[in-house]
Amino acid sequence: MPTNDYNKKFFLADELTAEQLDFFDKYGFIHFKKFISTEKVAATLEAISELENKWITQGLEKVNGIPIKYGEDENGKEIVQRFAFSSLHSQFLHNLLQDPHISLLTKFIGDNARLTENEKDGLVISHYVNTGKSNYTKMGWHTDGLRDLFTQFTLNPMLNVGIYLDDSPIEKGGLRIIPGSHKQSLYQMLFRKRYFLDNDPDKDEFCIIAEAGDLTVHSGRIWHRVALSTLSGEASRRRVMYIPIVQGKYKPRSENSWTPLYHKVQHLVKKHF
């Protein structure tokens, strides 16, 4: 399929269009432009900074059983590189997710789907920066749906909704997906790639090139990775928020929740992750 088909972008209005629904069904992802304004992006980054300072001061290690990833920026300053359940700890971020346009996105997998702030890892904020002491520079090939097989022994439909807080040109590495792979067999979902170990380019991959304020949606069954930036330091900075939309039994997490196995073994693939 020609790459320019994948490059098509949309605007999110009060209803999803038939074209948008068809595009997502065919390719397993969709890209909406200018979902939030430049001013709201700045306010969101300020709210994240406040939460980051709080967690660093507290020395917080986990939220609801999910480890928090720390690292250092280009100036040697300690930063949070992966937040979990962040909207449960920030009123601003919680309010941001109440935008009714986000709720519309549930229709990509069915009317009984739900946006969830307290299941899986909640609102995740990923902060990629390419420095010598960064713990979060890339991520190997994976599908988001595999965790359900680890934790629930079922594979329910899910979406990951991303809101970009920095421009993400191809030089920053960024999200690579294999369009259409959400319709693969279970065998292909399990064995097409070595989860998190493989990070080599795929001949069928497509790079999501986004601007701050854009919103993307991808299927939990689609193969994707995060490529290493060819830039370093401040020029490589890439921050994205992800919130899941799920179906199936309601399974909220709490401060007493156990740490899922896939988080416990990540240190085994750290150099690839």
Short mmCIF file of C-alpha atoms in Angstrom, two decimals:
data_model
loop_
_atom_site.label_atom_id
_atom_site.label_comp_id
_atom_site.label_asym_id
_atom_site.label_seq_id
_atom_site.Cartn_x
_atom_site.Cartn_y
_atom_site.Cartn_z
CA MET A 1 0.00 0.00 0.00
CA PRO A 2 1.49 3.41 -0.94
CA THR A 3 2.93 5.34 1.99
CA ASN A 4 0.92 8.44 1.04
CA ASP A 5 -2.25 6.55 1.99
CA TYR A 6 -0.87 6.16 5.50
CA ASN A 7 0.03 9.87 5.58
CA LYS A 8 -3.61 10.95 5.49
CA LYS A 9 -4.55 13.06 8.52
CA PHE A 10 -7.89 14.09 9.93
CA PHE A 11 -9.51 16.56 12.30
CA LEU A 12 -11.59 15.35 15.24
CA ALA A 13 -15.06 16.91 15.27
CA ASP A 14 -18.25 16.07 17.18
CA GLU A 15 -18.71 12.73 15.40
CA LEU A 16 -16.41 10.22 13.75
CA THR A 17 -16.95 10.05 10.01
CA ALA A 18 -17.37 6.92 7.93
CA GLU A 19 -14.04 7.69 6.27
CA GLN A 20 -12.28 7.86 9.64
CA LEU A 21 -13.85 4.60 10.82
CA ASP A 22 -12.90 2.87 7.55
CA PHE A 23 -9.32 4.19 7.67
CA PHE A 24 -8.81 2.89 11.20
CA ASP A 25 -10.40 -0.46 10.40
CA LYS A 26 -8.10 -0.90 7.42
CA TYR A 27 -4.80 0.28 8.87
CA GLY A 28 -5.17 -0.02 12.67
CA PHE A 29 -4.20 3.58 13.39
CA ILE A 30 -5.35 7.14 12.72
CA HIS A 31 -3.81 10.60 13.11
CA PHE A 32 -5.80 13.71 14.11
CA LYS A 33 -4.26 17.17 13.74
CA LYS A 34 -4.37 20.02 16.29
CA PHE A 35 -6.41 18.25 18.95
CA ILE A 36 -5.21 20.66 21.66
CA SER A 37 -3.94 24.21 21.23
CA THR A 38 -0.41 25.48 21.72
CA GLU A 39 -1.57 27.15 24.93
CA LYS A 40 -3.04 23.92 26.29
CA VAL A 41 0.14 22.03 25.39
CA ALA A 42 2.13 24.53 27.47
CA ALA A 43 -0.31 24.24 30.38
CA THR A 44 -0.12 20.44 30.18
CA LEU A 45 3.67 20.50 30.31
CA GLU A 46 3.50 22.77 33.35
CA ALA A 47 1.14 20.34 35.11
CA ILE A 48 3.47 17.44 34.28
CA SER A 49 6.46 19.36 35.62
CA GLU A 50 4.65 19.93 38.91
CA LEU A 51 3.82 16.25 39.18
CA GLU A 52 7.38 15.29 38.27
CA ASN A 53 8.87 17.49 40.99
CA LYS A 54 6.47 16.00 43.52
CA TRP A 55 7.32 12.41 42.66
CA ILE A 56 11.07 13.06 42.60
CA THR A 57 10.87 14.73 46.02
CA GLN A 58 8.87 11.78 47.37
CA GLY A 59 11.19 9.24 45.77
CA LEU A 60 8.10 7.46 44.45
CA GLU A 61 8.94 4.03 43.02
CA LYS A 62 5.55 2.68 41.95
CA VAL A 63 1.98 3.81 41.41
CA ASN A 64 -0.65 1.08 41.80
CA GLY A 65 2.07 -1.52 41.35
CA ILE A 66 3.47 0.01 38.13
CA PRO A 67 7.14 1.11 38.33
CA ILE A 68 8.02 4.74 37.61
CA LYS A 69 11.02 5.17 35.32
CA TYR A 70 13.59 7.82 36.20
CA GLY A 71 16.57 9.10 34.28
CA GLU A 72 18.60 12.24 33.60
CA ASP A 73 18.24 14.94 30.98
CA GLU A 74 21.02 16.53 28.95
CA ASN A 75 21.95 18.74 31.93
CA GLY A 76 22.24 15.86 34.40
CA LYS A 77 18.93 16.77 36.07
CA GLU A 78 16.82 13.89 37.37
CA ILE A 79 13.59 13.49 35.42
CA VAL A 80 10.67 11.10 35.28
CA GLN A 81 10.80 9.29 31.96
CA ARG A 82 7.69 7.17 32.31
CA PHE A 83 4.75 8.20 34.47
CA ALA A 84 1.84 5.84 35.22
CA PHE A 85 -1.68 6.74 36.38
CA SER A 86 -0.68 10.39 36.16
CA SER A 87 -4.22 11.74 35.79
CA LEU A 88 -5.09 10.26 39.20
CA HIS A 89 -2.47 12.57 40.70
CA SER A 90 -3.14 15.74 38.71
CA GLN A 91 -6.51 17.48 38.51
CA PHE A 92 -5.42 19.28 35.37
CA LEU A 93 -4.56 16.05 33.56
CA HIS A 94 -7.78 14.43 34.75
CA ASN A 95 -9.80 17.37 33.43
CA LEU A 96 -7.98 17.20 30.10
CA LEU A 97 -9.24 13.66 29.59
CA GLN A 98 -12.85 14.71 30.10
CA ASP A 99 -12.93 16.27 26.65
CA PRO A 100 -15.97 14.63 25.01
CA HIS A 101 -14.05 14.26 21.75
CA ILE A 102 -11.83 11.66 23.44
CA SER A 103 -14.89 9.63 24.39
CA LEU A 104 -15.84 9.52 20.72
CA LEU A 105 -12.78 7.39 20.05
CA THR A 106 -14.37 4.42 21.82
CA LYS A 107 -16.41 3.89 18.65
CA PHE A 108 -13.30 2.56 16.92
CA ILE A 109 -13.78 -0.69 18.88
CA GLY A 110 -17.45 -0.54 19.99
CA ASP A 111 -20.00 1.32 22.04
CA ASN A 112 -19.25 -0.78 25.13
CA ALA A 113 -15.62 0.37 25.22
CA ARG A 114 -14.43 2.76 27.92
CA LEU A 115 -11.65 5.27 28.50
CA THR A 116 -9.90 4.22 31.67
CA GLU A 117 -7.73 6.18 34.07
CA ASN A 118 -7.40 3.44 36.71
CA GLU A 119 -6.87 0.24 34.69
CA LYS A 120 -3.75 -1.11 32.99
CA ASP A 121 -1.19 1.73 33.51
CA GLY A 122 -3.71 4.57 33.35
CA LEU A 123 -2.53 7.80 31.74
CA VAL A 124 1.10 7.12 30.82
CA ILE A 125 3.44 10.00 30.02
CA SER A 126 6.54 8.96 28.09
CA HIS A 127 9.51 11.32 28.08
CA TYR A 128 12.16 10.29 25.58
CA VAL A 129 15.48 12.12 25.53
CA ASN A 130 18.71 10.82 24.01
CA THR A 131 21.52 11.37 26.52
CA GLY A 132 24.26 9.25 28.00
CA LYS A 133 22.27 8.72 31.21
CA SER A 134 18.77 8.49 29.80
CA ASN A 135 16.92 5.29 30.68
CA TYR A 136 14.30 5.82 27.99
CA THR A 137 15.57 6.36 24.46
CA LYS A 138 13.82 3.69 22.38
CA MET A 139 11.47 0.71 22.65
CA GLY A 140 11.57 -2.56 20.73
CA TRP A 141 8.80 -4.09 18.65
CA HIS A 142 5.69 -5.08 20.62
CA THR A 143 1.91 -5.06 20.73
CA ASP A 144 0.02 -3.51 23.62
CA GLY A 145 -2.52 -6.32 23.75
CA LEU A 146 -0.02 -8.95 24.86
CA ARG A 147 -0.23 -7.77 28.48
CA ASP A 148 -3.83 -9.02 28.62
CA LEU A 149 -2.56 -12.52 27.90
CA PHE A 150 -0.09 -12.13 30.80
CA THR A 151 -2.63 -10.77 33.27
CA GLN A 152 -6.07 -11.98 32.15
CA PHE A 153 -5.40 -14.90 29.77
CA THR A 154 -7.76 -13.20 27.32
CA LEU A 155 -7.22 -10.81 24.42
CA ASN A 156 -9.76 -8.02 24.52
CA PRO A 157 -9.93 -5.18 21.97
CA MET A 158 -8.11 -2.05 23.13
CA LEU A 159 -6.80 1.25 21.83
CA ASN A 160 -3.95 3.51 22.85
CA VAL A 161 -4.69 7.21 22.45
CA GLY A 162 -1.60 9.41 22.18
CA ILE A 163 -1.46 13.18 22.68
CA TYR A 164 1.79 14.74 21.49
CA LEU A 165 3.41 17.45 23.62
CA ASP A 166 6.46 18.02 21.39
CA ASP A 167 6.95 18.06 17.65
CA SER A 168 8.01 14.59 16.53
CA PRO A 169 9.84 14.70 13.19
CA ILE A 170 11.49 11.57 11.86
CA GLU A 171 14.86 12.71 13.25
CA LYS A 172 13.53 12.19 16.79
CA GLY A 173 13.03 8.50 16.13
CA GLY A 174 9.43 8.29 17.21
CA LEU A 175 6.64 5.80 16.73
CA ARG A 176 6.95 3.22 13.96
CA ILE A 177 3.98 0.99 13.19
CA ILE A 178 3.22 -1.81 10.73
CA PRO A 179 -0.11 -0.73 9.20
CA GLY A 180 -2.69 -3.48 8.96
CA SER A 181 -0.89 -5.79 11.41
CA HIS A 182 -3.81 -5.43 13.84
CA LYS A 183 -5.61 -8.02 11.67
CA GLN A 184 -2.87 -10.62 12.01
CA SER A 185 -3.40 -14.08 13.47
CA LEU A 186 -2.72 -14.77 17.14
CA TYR A 187 0.39 -16.71 16.11
CA GLN A 188 1.75 -13.67 14.23
CA MET A 189 0.91 -11.43 17.18
CA LEU A 190 2.93 -13.67 19.47
CA PHE A 191 5.88 -14.60 17.25
CA ARG A 192 6.29 -12.17 14.33
CA LYS A 193 8.91 -10.29 16.36
CA ARG A 194 10.88 -10.91 19.54
CA TYR A 195 9.04 -8.68 21.99
CA PHE A 196 11.15 -5.63 22.98
CA LEU A 197 14.38 -7.33 21.81
CA ASP A 198 13.91 -6.55 18.12
CA ASN A 199 14.23 -2.90 17.16
CA ASP A 200 15.43 -3.17 13.59
CA PRO A 201 13.51 -1.32 10.85
CA ASP A 202 10.83 -3.36 9.11
CA LYS A 203 10.27 -3.03 5.36
CA ASP A 204 6.56 -2.44 6.00
CA GLU A 205 6.88 0.04 8.87
CA PHE A 206 5.53 3.58 8.79
CA CYS A 207 6.76 6.52 10.89
CA ILE A 208 4.18 8.70 12.65
CA ILE A 209 5.36 12.28 12.12
CA ALA A 210 3.38 14.53 14.45
CA GLU A 211 3.32 18.05 15.83
CA ALA A 212 2.70 19.16 19.40
CA GLY A 213 -1.05 19.07 20.01
CA ASP A 214 -1.76 16.21 17.59
CA LEU A 215 -3.63 13.08 18.66
CA THR A 216 -3.13 9.55 17.40
CA VAL A 217 -4.96 6.29 18.01
CA HIS A 218 -3.54 2.83 17.43
CA SER A 219 -4.95 -0.63 17.96
CA GLY A 220 -3.65 -2.72 20.85
CA ARG A 221 -2.98 -5.51 18.36
CA ILE A 222 -0.77 -3.54 15.97
CA TRP A 223 3.00 -4.09 15.91
CA HIS A 224 4.91 -0.93 16.80
CA ARG A 225 8.20 0.30 18.20
CA VAL A 226 9.88 3.55 19.19
CA ALA A 227 13.01 4.24 17.17
CA LEU A 228 16.14 5.84 18.61
CA SER A 229 16.55 9.53 17.84
CA THR A 230 19.42 10.50 15.55
CA LEU A 231 19.59 13.72 17.58
CA SER A 232 20.83 14.12 21.14
CA GLY A 233 20.10 16.29 24.15
CA GLU A 234 17.33 18.88 24.02
CA ALA A 235 16.88 18.43 20.27
CA SER A 236 15.84 14.80 20.84
CA ARG A 237 13.18 15.51 23.48
CA ARG A 238 9.85 13.82 22.75
CA ARG A 239 6.95 13.72 25.22
CA VAL A 240 3.70 11.89 24.55
CA MET A 241 0.73 11.04 26.78
CA TYR A 242 -1.06 7.72 26.26
CA ILE A 243 -4.44 6.73 27.68
CA PRO A 244 -6.02 3.30 27.04
CA ILE A 245 -9.51 2.59 25.77
CA VAL A 246 -10.55 -0.95 26.67
CA GLN A 247 -13.30 -3.52 26.53
CA GLY A 248 -13.98 -6.47 28.81
CA LYS A 249 -14.24 -6.93 32.55
CA TYR A 250 -13.55 -3.85 34.67
CA LYS A 251 -10.23 -4.38 36.46
CA PRO A 252 -9.13 -1.27 38.36
CA ARG A 253 -5.74 -1.16 40.03
CA SER A 254 -4.97 0.17 43.50
CA GLU A 255 -2.00 0.83 45.76
CA ASN A 256 -2.19 -2.85 46.79
CA SER A 257 -1.98 -4.16 43.22
CA TRP A 258 0.89 -6.45 42.28
CA THR A 259 3.49 -5.55 39.68
CA PRO A 260 2.78 -7.32 36.36
CA LEU A 261 5.38 -9.79 35.15
CA TYR A 262 6.18 -7.83 31.99
CA HIS A 263 7.38 -4.92 34.15
CA LYS A 264 9.46 -7.19 36.40
CA VAL A 265 11.45 -8.66 33.51
CA GLN A 266 12.11 -5.41 31.66
CA HIS A 267 15.58 -5.15 33.22
CA LEU A 268 16.52 -8.23 31.21
CA VAL A 269 16.07 -6.27 27.98
CA LYS A 270 17.02 -2.84 29.33
CA LYS A 271 19.76 -2.25 26.79
CA HIS A 272 17.21 -2.78 24.02
CA PHE A 273 14.34 -0.98 25.74
#
